[in-house]
Structures are given as C-alpha cells and as structure tokens.
mmCIF file of C-alpha atoms in Angstrom:
data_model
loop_
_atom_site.group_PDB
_atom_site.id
_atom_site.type_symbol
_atom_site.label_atom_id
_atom_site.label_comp_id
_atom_site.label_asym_id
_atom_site.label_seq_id
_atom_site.Cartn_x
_atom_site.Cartn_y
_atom_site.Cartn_z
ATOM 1 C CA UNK A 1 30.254 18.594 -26.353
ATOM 2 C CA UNK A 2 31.918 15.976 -23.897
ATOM 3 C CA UNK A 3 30.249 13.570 -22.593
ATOM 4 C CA UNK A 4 30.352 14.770 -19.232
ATOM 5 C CA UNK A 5 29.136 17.902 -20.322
ATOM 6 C CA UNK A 6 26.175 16.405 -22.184
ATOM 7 C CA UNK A 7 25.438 14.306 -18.855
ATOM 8 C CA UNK A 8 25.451 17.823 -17.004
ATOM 9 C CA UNK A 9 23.315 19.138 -19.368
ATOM 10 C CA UNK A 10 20.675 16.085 -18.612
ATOM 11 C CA UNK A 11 21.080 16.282 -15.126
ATOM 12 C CA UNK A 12 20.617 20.135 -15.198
ATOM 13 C CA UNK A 13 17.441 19.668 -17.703
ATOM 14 C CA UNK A 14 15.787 17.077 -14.981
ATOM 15 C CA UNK A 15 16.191 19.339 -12.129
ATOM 16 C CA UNK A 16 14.774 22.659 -13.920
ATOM 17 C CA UNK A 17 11.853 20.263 -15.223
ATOM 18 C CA UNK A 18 11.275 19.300 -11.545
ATOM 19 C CA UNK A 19 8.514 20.738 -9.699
ATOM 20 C CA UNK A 20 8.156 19.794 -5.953
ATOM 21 C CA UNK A 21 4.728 21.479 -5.490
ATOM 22 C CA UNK A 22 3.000 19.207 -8.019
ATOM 23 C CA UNK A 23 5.098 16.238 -6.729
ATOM 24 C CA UNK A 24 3.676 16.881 -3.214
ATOM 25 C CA UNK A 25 0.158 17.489 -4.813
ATOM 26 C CA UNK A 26 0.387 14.330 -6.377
ATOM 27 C CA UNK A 27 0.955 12.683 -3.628
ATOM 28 C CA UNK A 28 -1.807 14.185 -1.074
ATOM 29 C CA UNK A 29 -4.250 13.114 -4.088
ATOM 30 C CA UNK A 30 -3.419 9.743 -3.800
ATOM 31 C CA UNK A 31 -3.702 9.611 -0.018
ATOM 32 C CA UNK A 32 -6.975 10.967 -0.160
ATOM 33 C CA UNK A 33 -7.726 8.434 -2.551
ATOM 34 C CA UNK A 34 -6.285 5.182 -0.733
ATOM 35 C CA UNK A 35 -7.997 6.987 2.797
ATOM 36 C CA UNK A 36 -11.381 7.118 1.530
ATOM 37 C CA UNK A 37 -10.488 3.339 -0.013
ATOM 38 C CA UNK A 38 -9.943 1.985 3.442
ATOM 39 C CA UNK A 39 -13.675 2.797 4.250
ATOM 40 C CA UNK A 40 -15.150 1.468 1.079
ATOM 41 C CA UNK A 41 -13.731 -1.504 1.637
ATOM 42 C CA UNK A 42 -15.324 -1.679 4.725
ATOM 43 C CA UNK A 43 -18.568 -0.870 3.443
ATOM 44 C CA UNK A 44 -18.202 -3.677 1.171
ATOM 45 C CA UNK A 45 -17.120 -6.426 3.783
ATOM 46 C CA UNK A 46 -19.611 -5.268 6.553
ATOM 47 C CA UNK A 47 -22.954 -4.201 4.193
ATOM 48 C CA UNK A 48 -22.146 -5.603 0.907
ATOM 49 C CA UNK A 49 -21.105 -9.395 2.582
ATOM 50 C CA UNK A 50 -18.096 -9.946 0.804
ATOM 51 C CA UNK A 51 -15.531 -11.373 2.830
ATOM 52 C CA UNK A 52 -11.474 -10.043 3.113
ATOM 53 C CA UNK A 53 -10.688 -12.787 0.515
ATOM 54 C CA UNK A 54 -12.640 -12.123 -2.371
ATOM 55 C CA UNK A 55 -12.244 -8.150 -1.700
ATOM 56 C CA UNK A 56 -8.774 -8.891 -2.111
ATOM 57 C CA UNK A 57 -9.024 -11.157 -5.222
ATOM 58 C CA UNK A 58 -11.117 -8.433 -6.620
ATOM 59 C CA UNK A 59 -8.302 -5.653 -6.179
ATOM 60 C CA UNK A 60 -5.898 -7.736 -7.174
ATOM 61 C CA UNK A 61 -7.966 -8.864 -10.817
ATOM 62 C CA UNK A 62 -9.234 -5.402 -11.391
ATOM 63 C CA UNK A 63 -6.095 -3.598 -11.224
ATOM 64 C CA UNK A 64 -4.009 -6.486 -12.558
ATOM 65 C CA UNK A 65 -6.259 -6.253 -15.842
ATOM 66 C CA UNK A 66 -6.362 -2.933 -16.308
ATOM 67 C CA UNK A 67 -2.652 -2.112 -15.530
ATOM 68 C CA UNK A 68 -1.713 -5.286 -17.929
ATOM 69 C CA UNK A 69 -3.851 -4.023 -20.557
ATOM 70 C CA UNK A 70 -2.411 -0.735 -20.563
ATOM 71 C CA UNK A 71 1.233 -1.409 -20.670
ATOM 72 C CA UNK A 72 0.411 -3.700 -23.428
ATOM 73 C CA UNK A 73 -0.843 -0.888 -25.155
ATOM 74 C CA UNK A 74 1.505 1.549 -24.802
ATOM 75 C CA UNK A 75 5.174 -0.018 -23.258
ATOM 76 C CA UNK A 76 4.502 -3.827 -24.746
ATOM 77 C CA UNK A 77 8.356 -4.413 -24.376
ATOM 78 C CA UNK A 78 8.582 -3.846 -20.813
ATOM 79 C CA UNK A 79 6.238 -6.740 -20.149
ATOM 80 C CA UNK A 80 9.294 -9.483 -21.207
ATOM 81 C CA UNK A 81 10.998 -11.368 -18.257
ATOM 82 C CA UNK A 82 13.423 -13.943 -17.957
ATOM 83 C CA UNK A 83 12.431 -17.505 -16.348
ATOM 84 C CA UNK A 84 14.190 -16.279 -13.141
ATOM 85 C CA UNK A 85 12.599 -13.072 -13.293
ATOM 86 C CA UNK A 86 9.552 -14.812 -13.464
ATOM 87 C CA UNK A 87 9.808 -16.538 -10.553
ATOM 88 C CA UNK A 88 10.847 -13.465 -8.649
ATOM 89 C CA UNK A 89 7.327 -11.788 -9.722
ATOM 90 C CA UNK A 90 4.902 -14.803 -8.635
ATOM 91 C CA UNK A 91 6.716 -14.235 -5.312
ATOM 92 C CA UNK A 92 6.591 -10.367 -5.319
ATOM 93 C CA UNK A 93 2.715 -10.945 -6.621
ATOM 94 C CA UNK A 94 1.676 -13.636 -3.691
ATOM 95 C CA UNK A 95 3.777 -12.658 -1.056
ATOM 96 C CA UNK A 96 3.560 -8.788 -1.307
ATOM 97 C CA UNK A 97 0.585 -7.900 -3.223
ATOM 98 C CA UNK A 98 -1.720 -10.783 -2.322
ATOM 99 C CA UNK A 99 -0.861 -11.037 1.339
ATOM 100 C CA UNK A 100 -0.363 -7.273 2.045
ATOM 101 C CA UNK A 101 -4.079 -6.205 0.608
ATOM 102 C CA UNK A 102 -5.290 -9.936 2.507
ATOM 103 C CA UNK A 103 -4.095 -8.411 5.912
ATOM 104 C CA UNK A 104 -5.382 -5.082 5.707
ATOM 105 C CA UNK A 105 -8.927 -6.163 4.628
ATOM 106 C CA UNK A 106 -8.768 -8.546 7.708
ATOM 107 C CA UNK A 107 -7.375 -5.851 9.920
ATOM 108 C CA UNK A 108 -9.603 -3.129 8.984
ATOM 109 C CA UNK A 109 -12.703 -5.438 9.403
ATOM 110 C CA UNK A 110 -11.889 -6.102 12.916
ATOM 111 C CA UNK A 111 -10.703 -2.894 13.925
ATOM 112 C CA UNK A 112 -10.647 0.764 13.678
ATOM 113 C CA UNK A 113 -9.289 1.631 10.062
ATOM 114 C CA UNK A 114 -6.545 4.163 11.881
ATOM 115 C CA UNK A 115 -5.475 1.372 14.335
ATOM 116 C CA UNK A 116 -4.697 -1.219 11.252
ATOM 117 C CA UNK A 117 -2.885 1.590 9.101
ATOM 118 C CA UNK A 118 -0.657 2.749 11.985
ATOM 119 C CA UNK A 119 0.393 -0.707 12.806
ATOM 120 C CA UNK A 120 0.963 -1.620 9.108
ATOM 121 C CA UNK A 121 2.851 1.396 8.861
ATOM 122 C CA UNK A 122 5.352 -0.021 10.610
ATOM 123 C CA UNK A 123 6.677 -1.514 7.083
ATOM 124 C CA UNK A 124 9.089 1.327 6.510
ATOM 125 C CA UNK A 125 10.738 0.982 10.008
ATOM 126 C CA UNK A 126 11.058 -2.917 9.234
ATOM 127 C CA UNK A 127 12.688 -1.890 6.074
ATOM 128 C CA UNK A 128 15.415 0.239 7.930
ATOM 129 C CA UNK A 129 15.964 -2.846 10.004
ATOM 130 C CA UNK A 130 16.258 -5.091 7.447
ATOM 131 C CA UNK A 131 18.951 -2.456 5.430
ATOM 132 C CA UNK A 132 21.021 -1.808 8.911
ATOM 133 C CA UNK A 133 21.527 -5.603 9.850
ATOM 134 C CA UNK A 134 21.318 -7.543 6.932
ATOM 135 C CA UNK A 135 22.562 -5.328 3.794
ATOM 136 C CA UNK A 136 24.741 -3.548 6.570
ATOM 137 C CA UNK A 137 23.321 -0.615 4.926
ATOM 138 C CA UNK A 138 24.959 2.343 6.686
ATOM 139 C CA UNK A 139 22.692 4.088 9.122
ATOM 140 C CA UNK A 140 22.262 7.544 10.819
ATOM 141 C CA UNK A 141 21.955 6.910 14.937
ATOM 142 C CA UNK A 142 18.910 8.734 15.145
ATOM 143 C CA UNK A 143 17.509 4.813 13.749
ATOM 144 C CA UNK A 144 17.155 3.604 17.503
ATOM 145 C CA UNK A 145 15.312 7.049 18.066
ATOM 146 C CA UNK A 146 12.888 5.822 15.478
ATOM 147 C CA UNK A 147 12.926 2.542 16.311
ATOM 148 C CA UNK A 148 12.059 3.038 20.445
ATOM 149 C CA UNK A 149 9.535 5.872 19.040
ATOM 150 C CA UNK A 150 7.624 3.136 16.709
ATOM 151 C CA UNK A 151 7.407 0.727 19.674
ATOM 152 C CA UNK A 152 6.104 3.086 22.292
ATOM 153 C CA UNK A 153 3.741 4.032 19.625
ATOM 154 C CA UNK A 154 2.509 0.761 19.001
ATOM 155 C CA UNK A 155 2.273 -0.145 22.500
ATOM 156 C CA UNK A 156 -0.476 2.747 22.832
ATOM 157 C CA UNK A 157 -2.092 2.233 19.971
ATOM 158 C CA UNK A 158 -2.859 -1.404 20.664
ATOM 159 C CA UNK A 159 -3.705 -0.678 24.473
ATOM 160 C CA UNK A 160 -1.233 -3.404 25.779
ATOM 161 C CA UNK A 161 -1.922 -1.788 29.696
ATOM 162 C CA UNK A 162 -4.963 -3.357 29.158
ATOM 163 C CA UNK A 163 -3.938 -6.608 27.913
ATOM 164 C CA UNK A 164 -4.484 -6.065 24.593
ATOM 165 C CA UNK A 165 -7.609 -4.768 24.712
ATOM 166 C CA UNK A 166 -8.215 -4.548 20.765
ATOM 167 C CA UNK A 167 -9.240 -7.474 18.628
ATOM 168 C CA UNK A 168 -6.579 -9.994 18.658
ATOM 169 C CA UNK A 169 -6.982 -11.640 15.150
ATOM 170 C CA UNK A 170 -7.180 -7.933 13.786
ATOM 171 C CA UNK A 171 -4.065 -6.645 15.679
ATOM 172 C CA UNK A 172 -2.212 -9.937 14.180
ATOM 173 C CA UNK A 173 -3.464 -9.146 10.765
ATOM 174 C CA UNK A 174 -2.211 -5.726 10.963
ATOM 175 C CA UNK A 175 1.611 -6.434 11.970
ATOM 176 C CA UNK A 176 1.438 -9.879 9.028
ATOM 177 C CA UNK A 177 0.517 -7.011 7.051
ATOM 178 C CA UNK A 178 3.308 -4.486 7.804
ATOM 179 C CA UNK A 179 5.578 -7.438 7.249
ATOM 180 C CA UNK A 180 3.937 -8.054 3.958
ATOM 181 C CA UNK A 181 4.138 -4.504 3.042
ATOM 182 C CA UNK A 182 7.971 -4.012 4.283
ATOM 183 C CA UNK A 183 8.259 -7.388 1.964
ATOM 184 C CA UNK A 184 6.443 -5.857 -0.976
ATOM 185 C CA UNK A 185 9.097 -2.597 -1.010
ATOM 186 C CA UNK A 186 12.354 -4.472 -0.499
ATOM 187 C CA UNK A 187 11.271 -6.788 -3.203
ATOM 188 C CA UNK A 188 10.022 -3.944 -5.359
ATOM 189 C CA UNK A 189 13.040 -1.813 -4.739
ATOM 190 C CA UNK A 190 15.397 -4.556 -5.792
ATOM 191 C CA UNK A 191 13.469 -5.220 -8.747
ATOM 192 C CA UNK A 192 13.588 -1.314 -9.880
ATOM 193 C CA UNK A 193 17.273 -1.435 -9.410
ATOM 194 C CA UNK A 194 17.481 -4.053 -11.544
ATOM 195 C CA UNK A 195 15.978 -2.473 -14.635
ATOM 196 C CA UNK A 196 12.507 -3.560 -14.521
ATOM 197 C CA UNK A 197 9.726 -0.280 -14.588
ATOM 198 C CA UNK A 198 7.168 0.651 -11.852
ATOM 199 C CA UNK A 199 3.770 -0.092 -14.467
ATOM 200 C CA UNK A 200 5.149 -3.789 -15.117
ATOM 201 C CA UNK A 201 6.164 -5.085 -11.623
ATOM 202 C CA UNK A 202 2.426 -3.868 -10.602
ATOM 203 C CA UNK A 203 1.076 -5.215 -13.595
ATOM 204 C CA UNK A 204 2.680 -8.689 -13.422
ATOM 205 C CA UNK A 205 2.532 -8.538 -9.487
ATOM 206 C CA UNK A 206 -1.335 -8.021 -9.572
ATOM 207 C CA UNK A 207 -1.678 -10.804 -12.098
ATOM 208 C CA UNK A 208 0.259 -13.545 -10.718
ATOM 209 C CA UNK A 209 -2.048 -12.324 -7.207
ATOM 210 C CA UNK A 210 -4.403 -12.795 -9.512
ATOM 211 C CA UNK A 211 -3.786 -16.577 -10.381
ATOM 212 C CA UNK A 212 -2.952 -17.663 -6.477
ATOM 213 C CA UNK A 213 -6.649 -16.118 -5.744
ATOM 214 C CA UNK A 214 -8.055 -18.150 -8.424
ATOM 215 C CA UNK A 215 -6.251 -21.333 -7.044
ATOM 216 C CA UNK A 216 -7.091 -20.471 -3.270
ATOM 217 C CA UNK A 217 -10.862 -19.270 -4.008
ATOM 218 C CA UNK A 218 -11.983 -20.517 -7.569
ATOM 219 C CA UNK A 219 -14.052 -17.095 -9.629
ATOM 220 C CA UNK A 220 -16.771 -19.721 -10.575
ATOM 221 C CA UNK A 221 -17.644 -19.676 -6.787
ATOM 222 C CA UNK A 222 -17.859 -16.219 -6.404
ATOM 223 C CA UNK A 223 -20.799 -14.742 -5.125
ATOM 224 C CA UNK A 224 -22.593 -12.868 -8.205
ATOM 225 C CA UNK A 225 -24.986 -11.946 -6.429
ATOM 226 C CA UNK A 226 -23.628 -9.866 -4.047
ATOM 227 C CA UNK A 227 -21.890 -7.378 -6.733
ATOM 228 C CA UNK A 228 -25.642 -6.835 -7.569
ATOM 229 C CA UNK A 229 -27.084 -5.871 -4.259
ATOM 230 C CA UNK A 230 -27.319 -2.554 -2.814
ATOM 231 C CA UNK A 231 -24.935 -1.960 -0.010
ATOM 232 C CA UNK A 232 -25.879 0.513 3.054
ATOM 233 C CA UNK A 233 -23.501 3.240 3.890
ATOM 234 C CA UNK A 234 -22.916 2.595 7.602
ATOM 235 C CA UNK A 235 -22.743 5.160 10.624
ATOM 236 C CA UNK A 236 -23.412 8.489 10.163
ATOM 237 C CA UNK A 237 -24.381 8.277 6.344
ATOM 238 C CA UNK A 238 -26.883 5.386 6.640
ATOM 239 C CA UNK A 239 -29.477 6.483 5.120
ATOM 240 C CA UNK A 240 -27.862 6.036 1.549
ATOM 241 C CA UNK A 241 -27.474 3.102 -0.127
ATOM 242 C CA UNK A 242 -24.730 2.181 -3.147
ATOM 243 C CA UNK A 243 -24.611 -0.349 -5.412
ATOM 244 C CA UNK A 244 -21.885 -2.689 -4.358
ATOM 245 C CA UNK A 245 -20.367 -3.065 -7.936
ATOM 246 C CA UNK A 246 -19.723 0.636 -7.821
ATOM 247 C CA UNK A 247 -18.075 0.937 -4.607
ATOM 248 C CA UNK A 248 -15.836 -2.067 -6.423
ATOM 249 C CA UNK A 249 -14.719 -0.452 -8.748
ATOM 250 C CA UNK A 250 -13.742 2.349 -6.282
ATOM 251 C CA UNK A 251 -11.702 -0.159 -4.998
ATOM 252 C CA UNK A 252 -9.914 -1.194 -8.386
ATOM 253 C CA UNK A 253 -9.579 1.583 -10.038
ATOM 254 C CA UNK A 254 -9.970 4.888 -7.478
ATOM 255 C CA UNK A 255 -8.329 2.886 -4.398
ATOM 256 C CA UNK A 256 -5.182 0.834 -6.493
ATOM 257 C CA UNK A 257 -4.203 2.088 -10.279
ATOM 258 C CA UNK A 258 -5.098 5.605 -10.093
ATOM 259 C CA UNK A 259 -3.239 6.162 -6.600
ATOM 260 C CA UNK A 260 -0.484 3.933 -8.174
ATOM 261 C CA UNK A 261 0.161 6.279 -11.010
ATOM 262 C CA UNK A 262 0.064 9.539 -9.140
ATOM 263 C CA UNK A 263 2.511 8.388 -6.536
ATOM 264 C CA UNK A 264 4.989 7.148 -9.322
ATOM 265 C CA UNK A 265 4.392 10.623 -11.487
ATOM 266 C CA UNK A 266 5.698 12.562 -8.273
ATOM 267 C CA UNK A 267 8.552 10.754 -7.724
ATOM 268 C CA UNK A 268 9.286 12.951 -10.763
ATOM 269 C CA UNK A 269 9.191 15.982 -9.001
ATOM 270 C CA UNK A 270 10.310 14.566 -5.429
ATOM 271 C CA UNK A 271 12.520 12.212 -3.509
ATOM 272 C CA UNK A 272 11.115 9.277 -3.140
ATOM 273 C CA UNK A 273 12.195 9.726 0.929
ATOM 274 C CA UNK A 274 9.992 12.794 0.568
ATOM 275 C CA UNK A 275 7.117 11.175 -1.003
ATOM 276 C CA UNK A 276 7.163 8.159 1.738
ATOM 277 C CA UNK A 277 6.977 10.855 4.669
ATOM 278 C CA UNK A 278 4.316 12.896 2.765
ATOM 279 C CA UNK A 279 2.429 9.725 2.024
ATOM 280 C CA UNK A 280 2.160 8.795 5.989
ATOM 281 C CA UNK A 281 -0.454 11.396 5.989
ATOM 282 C CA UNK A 282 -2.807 8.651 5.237
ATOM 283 C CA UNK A 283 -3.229 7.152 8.740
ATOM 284 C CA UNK A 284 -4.314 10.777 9.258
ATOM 285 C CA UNK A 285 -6.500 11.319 6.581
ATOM 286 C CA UNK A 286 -8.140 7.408 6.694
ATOM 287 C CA UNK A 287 -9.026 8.142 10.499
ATOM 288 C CA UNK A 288 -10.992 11.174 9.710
ATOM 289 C CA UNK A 289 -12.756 9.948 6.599
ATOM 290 C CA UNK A 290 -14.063 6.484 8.878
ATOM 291 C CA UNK A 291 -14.899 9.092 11.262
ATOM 292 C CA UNK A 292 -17.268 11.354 9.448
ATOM 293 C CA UNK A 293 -18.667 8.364 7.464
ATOM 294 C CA UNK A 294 -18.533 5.487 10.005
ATOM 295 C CA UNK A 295 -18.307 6.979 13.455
ATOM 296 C CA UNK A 296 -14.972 5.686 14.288
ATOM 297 C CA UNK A 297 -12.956 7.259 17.226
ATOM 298 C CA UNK A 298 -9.821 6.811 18.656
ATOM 299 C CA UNK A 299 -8.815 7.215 22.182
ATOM 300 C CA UNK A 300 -6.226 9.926 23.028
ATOM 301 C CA UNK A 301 -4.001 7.398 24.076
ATOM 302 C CA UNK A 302 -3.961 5.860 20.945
ATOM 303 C CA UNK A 303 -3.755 9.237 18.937
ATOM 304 C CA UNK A 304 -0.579 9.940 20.911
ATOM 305 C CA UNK A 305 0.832 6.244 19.992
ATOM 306 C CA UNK A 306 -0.350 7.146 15.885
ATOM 307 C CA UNK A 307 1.833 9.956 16.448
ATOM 308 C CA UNK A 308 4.898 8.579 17.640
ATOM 309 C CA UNK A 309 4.839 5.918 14.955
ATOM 310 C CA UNK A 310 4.199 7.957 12.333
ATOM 311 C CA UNK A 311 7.324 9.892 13.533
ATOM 312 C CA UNK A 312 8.999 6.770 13.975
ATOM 313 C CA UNK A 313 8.771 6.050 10.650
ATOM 314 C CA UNK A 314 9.677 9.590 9.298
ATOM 315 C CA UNK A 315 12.979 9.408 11.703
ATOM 316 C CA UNK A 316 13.895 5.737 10.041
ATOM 317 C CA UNK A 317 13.425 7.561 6.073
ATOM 318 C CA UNK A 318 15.796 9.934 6.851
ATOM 319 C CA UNK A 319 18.290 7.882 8.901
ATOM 320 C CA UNK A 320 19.186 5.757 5.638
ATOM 321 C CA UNK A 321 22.595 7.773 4.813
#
C-alpha cells in the first residue's frame, strides 16, 4: 500500500469513527456544568465570604493539581518544555488562566451572571479581529455583520441609554475578561499548533496561575475558616445550607477539569467551529440556572442584546475562511 493510500485509509478510519451526536452531547454536558458553576461561585463569594481572588486561586490550584497529577500518570512525556516554551506557559498561565477566571468572579459578583457571560463572550469576536488585521487571516464579509451585531448587542445588554446603568467596576471586569479569554485562545491555539497537547497546556497553565496567586495572595493567609463554614443557598433556595468546601470542589473539579475534558473529547467527533457555537449555549443555560436558584432576571432589552451577541459571535466562527 502507498503511502497516500495508507493516509486515505487513516483519514477514512477517523471520519467513520466520528460521531457528531456524542460530540454535541459532550459538549451540552459541559455547558451545563460551567452554567451551574457560574452560580456556585457566587454562592461562595456572596454566603461563603470568599472574595474573587482566592476563588480564583482556588480554581486555579485545584484543577492545576489534579490535571498535573494525572498527566503525570498517564502522558509523563508530554509534560517536557523547552526554556522558551516555558516562558510562553507562565504567560499563557497568568495572563489567560489567572486573569480570565479573576474577571469573571469580579464580574459575576457585581452583576447578573448572564450580563458578565455575554460581555465576556465577546472573546471569539476579538479573536476574528485579531486574525483579520493582524495575521491578515482571510475573512468572509459577513465579519462586519458580526462585528456591528456584537456591538448593538452589547450596547443593550449594558443599558448605555441609560448611562450605563449596570455596575461599572463589573461591566469593566467583564470586557478585561473577554480580552483575557480572546488572549487565553490565541495563545492556546498557537501553542496546539505547535505540538504541545490540550491536558498539558491546562495543566502547566493552571500551575504557573497557581504560583502568581501564591505570590499575589500568600496560601498561609488564606482564610481556613471559611472552607469550614456552612454557606446559605441564596434566593429562591434559601432555606438550604452547603458546606462551602463542597461547593469548592464543584468549582475545581465539576466547574474546570471535568468540563475541560468533555469539551476536548468532542472535538473528536466535531469541528472545533461547531463546538464553539454549540458551547455559546452557556450564556443561555447560566441565565436560567441563576434564575431558578438566585432570582436573577434580565430585562427584555437586554435579552434581545444576549441575542445579537451571541449571533455575533456565531457569524465571526464561521466567517474565518
């Protein structure tokens, strides 16, 4: 057999072991998990005391240990890097992972968690932008559709008639954060292009997050205590109460490494274009779960701007030719 023919014969043994339907399951799964996340971590802030900074040390430790633990288990090899490549992680770990999880804690503790996830979602519409004018990446024209769509959008969602009627400091956090995000996949995209595999950039990136935390916020001052204490679920499920250790290690393990692996097993079965658009289901999904379990509403106005974002974005991950 040529090797051509053998390549075909891969290629043709990929395709047949592809199975969209479990990709796209395996995506919804983890955007149910990360939308029930974003009001846990509420909980946590608002009832359990913690503030955005050591929630996002936490995440970043917790999964950081676990994913470094397991790919020194089972793919030790992957976990080599060159002193360049080194450098490239601390930045991918600070300024992506660290910053990105910083800015979303902040946002969602001053606003509504659907308000701070449309406005972060922004990232993949920054990433367009960044591919059209400074990779000259070429681009289908339906780009300035999405990109006057996501602006609209965001002008409704944040109320701007009114002057900005939302929570400065949270709106802020929420655009730092899509920047941080946008960051965190051009970074991550470049480094999968270059050889390196999805379970050691996380693993590295949440470690060397990890060791900025520990600079910025020593662990020997971190409230004990707190992990101890019973936190109240707010809003309409008040009356229960949950350990705040437990809803932690929602955080870790149910809200970061778990969703983390399932969206990286789909891209198996799916495009990852296809898996983006699926996965912008969670501003969705996030605003219902804060609204059964915290009372959160949005206004229609700012249901109408979630939806022109959110198809913002879609236009901008299929206008990359």
């Amino acid at each position: 057999m040529s090797e051509i023919a053998a390549d075909r014969a891969v290629a043709g043994e990929r395709a047949a072991a592809r199975r969209p339907l479990v990709g796209y399951a395996l995506v919804l799964t983890a955007v149910a998990l990360w939308s029930v996340h974003g009001t846990v971590a509420k909980v946590v802030m608002e009832s359990g005391g913690l503030s955005s900074l050591r929630l996002a040390e936490v995440r970043a430790a917790g999964a950081g240990f676990v994913l470094l633990a397991a790919v020194a288990i089972f793919r030790p090899r992957t976990l080599r890097f060159s002193a360049r490549e080194g450098a490239y992680l601390v930045v991918f770990g600070v300024a992506g992972l660290a910053f990105v999880h910083y800015f979303y804690f902040t946002a969602i503790a001053r606003l509504d968690i659907g308000v701070a996830l449309v406005i972060q979602y922004l990232a993949p519409v920054l990433v367009a932008v960044w591919a059209r004018f400074f990779v000259h990446e070429p681009m289908r024209r339906r780009i300035w559709i999405a990109l006057a769509a996501s602006f609209t959008g965001l002008c409704l969602v944040v109320e701007i008639w009114a002057g900005l009627a939302l929570d400065t400091v949270g709106v802020a956090a929420s655009l730092a954060g899509a920047f941080s995000y946008a960051l965190y996949l051009v970074m991550a995209d470049h480094s999968l292009r270059g050889g390196r595999d999805v379970y050691s950039l996380l693993a590295w990136g949440f470690l060397f997050a990890t060791l900025f935390w520990t600079v910025v916020q020593p662990w020997w001052r971190f409230p004990g205590e707190l992990v101890l204490e019973d936190a109240s679920l707010l809003g309409r499920l008040a009356s229960a109460d949950l350990p705040v250790w437990l809803l932690l290690a929602y955080v870790v393990v149910l809200g970061t490494v778990v969703p983390f692996i399932l969206m990286v097993s789909a891209l198996r079965h799916i495009t990852p274009t296809r898996a983006a658009i699926v996965a912008m289901t969670e501003p969705v999904l996030a605003s219902l779960v804060a609204f059964a379990w915290l009372g959160e509403e949005l206004g229609p106005a700012q249901i109408a701007g979630g939806a022109l974002v959110l198809a913002g974005v879609a236009l901008a991950q299929t206008a990359r030719a």
